[in-house]
PDB file of C-alpha atoms in Angstrom:
ATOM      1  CA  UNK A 178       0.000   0.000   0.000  1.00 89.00           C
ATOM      2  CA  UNK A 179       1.169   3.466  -0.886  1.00 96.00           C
ATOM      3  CA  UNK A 180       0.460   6.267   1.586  1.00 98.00           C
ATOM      4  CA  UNK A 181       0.832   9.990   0.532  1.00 98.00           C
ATOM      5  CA  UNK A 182       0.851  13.219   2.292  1.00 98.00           C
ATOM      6  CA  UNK A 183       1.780  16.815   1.839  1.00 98.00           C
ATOM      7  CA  UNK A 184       1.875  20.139   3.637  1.00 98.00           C
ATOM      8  CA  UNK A 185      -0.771  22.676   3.615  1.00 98.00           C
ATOM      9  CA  UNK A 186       0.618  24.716   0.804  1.00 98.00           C
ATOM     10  CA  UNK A 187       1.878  21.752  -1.272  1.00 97.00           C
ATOM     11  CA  UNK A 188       5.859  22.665  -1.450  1.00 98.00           C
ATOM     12  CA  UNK A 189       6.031  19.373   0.182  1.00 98.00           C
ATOM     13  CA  UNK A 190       5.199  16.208  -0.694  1.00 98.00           C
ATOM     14  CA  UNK A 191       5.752  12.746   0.433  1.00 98.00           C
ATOM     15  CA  UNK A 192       4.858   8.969   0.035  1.00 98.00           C
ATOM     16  CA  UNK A 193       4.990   5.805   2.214  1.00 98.00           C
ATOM     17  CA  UNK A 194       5.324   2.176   1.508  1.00 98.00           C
ATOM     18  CA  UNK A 195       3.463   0.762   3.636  1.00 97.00           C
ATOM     19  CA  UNK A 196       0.320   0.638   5.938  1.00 96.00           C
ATOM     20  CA  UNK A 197      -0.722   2.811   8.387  1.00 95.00           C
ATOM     21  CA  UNK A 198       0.988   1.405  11.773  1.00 95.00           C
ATOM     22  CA  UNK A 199      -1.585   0.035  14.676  1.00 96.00           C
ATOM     23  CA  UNK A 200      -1.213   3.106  16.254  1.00 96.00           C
ATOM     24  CA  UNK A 201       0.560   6.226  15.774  1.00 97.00           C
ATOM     25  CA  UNK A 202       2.442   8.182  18.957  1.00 94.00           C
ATOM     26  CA  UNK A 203       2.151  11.539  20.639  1.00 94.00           C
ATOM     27  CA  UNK A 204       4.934  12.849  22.617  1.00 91.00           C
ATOM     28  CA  UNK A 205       5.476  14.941  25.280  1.00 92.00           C
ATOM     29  CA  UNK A 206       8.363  15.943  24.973  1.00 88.00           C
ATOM     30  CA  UNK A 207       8.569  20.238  25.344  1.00 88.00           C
ATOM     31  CA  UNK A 208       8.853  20.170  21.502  1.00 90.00           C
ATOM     32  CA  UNK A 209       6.348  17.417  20.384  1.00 89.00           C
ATOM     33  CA  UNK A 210       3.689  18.687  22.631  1.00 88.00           C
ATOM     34  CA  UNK A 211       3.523  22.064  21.227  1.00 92.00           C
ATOM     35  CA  UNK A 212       3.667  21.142  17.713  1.00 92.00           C
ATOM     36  CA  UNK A 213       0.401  18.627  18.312  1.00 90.00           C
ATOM     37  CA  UNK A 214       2.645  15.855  15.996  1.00 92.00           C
ATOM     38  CA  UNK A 215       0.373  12.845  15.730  1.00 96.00           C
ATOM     39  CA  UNK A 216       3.862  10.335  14.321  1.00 96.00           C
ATOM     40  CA  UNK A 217       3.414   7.016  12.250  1.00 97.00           C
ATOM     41  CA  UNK A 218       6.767   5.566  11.971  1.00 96.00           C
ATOM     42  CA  UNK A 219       8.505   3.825   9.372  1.00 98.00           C
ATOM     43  CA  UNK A 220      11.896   2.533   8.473  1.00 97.00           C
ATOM     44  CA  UNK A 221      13.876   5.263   6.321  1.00 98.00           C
ATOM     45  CA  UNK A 222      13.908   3.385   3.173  1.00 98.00           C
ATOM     46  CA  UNK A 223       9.456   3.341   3.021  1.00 98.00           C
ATOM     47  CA  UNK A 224       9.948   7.129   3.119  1.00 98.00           C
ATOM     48  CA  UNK A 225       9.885   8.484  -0.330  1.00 98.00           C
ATOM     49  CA  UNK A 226      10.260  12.659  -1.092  1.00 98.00           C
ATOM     50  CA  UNK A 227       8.068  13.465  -3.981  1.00 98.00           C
ATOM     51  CA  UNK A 228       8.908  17.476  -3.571  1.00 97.00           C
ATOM     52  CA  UNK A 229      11.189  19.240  -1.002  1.00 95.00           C
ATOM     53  CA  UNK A 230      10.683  22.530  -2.604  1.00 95.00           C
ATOM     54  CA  UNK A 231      10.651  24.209   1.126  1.00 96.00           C
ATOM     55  CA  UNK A 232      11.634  21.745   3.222  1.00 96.00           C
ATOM     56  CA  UNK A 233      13.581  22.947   6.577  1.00 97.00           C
ATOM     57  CA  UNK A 234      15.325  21.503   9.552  1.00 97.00           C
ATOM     58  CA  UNK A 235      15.140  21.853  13.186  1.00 97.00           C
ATOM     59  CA  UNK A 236      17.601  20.176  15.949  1.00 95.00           C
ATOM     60  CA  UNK A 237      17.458  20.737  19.194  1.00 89.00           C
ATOM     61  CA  UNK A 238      19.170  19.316  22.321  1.00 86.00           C
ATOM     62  CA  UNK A 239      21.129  16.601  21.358  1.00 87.00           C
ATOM     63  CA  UNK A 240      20.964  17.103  17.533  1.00 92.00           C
ATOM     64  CA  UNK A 241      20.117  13.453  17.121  1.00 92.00           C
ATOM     65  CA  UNK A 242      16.640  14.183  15.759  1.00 93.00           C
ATOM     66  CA  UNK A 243      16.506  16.234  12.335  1.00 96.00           C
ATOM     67  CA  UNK A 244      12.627  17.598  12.460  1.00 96.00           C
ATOM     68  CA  UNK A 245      11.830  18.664   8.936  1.00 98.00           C
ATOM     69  CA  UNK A 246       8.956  21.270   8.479  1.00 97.00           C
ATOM     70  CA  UNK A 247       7.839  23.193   5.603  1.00 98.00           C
ATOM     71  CA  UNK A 248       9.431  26.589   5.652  1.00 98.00           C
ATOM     72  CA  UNK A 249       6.455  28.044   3.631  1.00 98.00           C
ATOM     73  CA  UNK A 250       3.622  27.172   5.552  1.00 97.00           C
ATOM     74  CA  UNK A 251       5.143  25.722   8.469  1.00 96.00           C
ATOM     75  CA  UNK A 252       3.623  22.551   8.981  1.00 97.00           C
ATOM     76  CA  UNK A 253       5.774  19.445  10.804  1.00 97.00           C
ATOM     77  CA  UNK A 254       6.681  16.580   8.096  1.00 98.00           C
ATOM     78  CA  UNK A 255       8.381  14.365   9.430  1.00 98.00           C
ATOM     79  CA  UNK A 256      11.221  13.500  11.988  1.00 96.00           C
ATOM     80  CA  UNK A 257      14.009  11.445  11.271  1.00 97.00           C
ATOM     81  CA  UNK A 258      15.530   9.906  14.963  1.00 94.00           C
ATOM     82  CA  UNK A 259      17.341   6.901  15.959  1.00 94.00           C
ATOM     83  CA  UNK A 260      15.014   3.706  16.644  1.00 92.00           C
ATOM     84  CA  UNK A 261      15.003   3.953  20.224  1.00 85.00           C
ATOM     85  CA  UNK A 262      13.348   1.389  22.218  1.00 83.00           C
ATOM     86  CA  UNK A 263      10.887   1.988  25.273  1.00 74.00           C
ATOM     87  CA  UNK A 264      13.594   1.909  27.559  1.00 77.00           C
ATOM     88  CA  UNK A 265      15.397   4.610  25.745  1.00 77.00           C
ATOM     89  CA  UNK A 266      18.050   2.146  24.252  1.00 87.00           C
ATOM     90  CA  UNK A 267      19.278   2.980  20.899  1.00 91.00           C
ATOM     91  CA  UNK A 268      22.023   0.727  19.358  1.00 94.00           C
ATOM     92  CA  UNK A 269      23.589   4.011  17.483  1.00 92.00           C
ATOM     93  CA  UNK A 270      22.549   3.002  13.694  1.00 95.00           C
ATOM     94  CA  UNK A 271      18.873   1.918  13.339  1.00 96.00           C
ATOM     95  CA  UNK A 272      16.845   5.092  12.380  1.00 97.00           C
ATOM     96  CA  UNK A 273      13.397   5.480  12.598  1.00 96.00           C
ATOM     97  CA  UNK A 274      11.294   8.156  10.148  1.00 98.00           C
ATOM     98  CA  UNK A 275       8.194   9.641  12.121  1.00 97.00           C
ATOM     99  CA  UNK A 276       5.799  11.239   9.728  1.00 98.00           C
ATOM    100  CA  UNK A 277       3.571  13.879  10.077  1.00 97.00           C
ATOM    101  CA  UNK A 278      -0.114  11.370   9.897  1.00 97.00           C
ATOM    102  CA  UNK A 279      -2.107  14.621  10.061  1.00 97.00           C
ATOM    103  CA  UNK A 280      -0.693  15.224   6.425  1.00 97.00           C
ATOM    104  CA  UNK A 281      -1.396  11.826   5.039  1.00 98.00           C
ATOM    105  CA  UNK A 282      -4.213  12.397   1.797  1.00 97.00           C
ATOM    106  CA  UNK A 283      -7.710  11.379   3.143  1.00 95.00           C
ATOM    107  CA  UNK A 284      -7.123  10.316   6.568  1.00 96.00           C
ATOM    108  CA  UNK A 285      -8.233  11.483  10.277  1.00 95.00           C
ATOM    109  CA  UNK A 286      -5.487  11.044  12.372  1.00 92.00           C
ATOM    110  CA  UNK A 287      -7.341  11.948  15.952  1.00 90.00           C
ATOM    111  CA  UNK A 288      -9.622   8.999  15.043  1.00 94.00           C
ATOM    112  CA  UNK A 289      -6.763   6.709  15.056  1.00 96.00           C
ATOM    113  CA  UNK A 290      -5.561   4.677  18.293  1.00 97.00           C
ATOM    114  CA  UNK A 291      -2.997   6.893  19.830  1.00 96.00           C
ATOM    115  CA  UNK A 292       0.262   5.824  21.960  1.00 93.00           C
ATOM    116  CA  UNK A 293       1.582   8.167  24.539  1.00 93.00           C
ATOM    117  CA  UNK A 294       5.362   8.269  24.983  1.00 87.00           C
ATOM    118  CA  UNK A 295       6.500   9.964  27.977  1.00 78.00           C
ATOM    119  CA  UNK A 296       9.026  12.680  26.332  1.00 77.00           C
ATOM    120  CA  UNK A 297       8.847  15.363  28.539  1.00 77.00           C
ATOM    121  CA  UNK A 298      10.411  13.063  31.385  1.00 78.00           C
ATOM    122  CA  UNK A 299      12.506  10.366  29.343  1.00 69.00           C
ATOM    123  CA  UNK A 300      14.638  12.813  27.130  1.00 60.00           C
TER     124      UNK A 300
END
């Protein structure tokens, strides 16, 4: 299945291979929780660009996570962090892409089950 998405004023554009996951994951971490990110993660390689025409980067703390957002409009697209497990584990290659579900074509995203990951304590 083949998943696509884009930012409010179109400059960016994505696609996934794959399904939407069983549920996606809020965090509340000081910067997740203000953007209002709803994230359905995938493995870097089901992430496709289709157009990056304003695509920008934010890093913050550790400079681990790149969060890419639309320069234009502003909207979040997606963040690209190590896999880290619950625990907080990471074993420094496996990178995990956390899209933007709010900006996948013809879906709801608060209707979907919802995972809560406890950010604002953990990192």
């Amino acid at each position: 299945m083949t998943l696509a998405g884009h930012c409010h004023c179109g400059r960016n554009a994505f696609e996934v291979d794959g399904d939407l996951p069983e549920t996606l994951t809020r965090c509340t971490c000081s910067f997740c929780s203000r953007r209002g990110m709803l994230y359905a993660d995938y493995r870097p390689d089901q992430l496709k660009i289709t157009e990056a025409t304003s695509d920008a980067i934010y890093r913050w703390q550790t400079k681990q996570v790149a969060h890419h957002f639309c320069s234009a409009c502003g909207c979040s697209l997606y963040a690209d962090s190590p896999a880290f497990e619950p625990d907080g584990k990471w074993d420094g290659k496996t990178r995990r892409m956390g899209v933007n579900a709010r900006l996948f074509d013809d879906f709801e995203a608060a209707d979907w089950p919802v995972t809560v990951i406890d950010g604002k304590n953990r990192w």
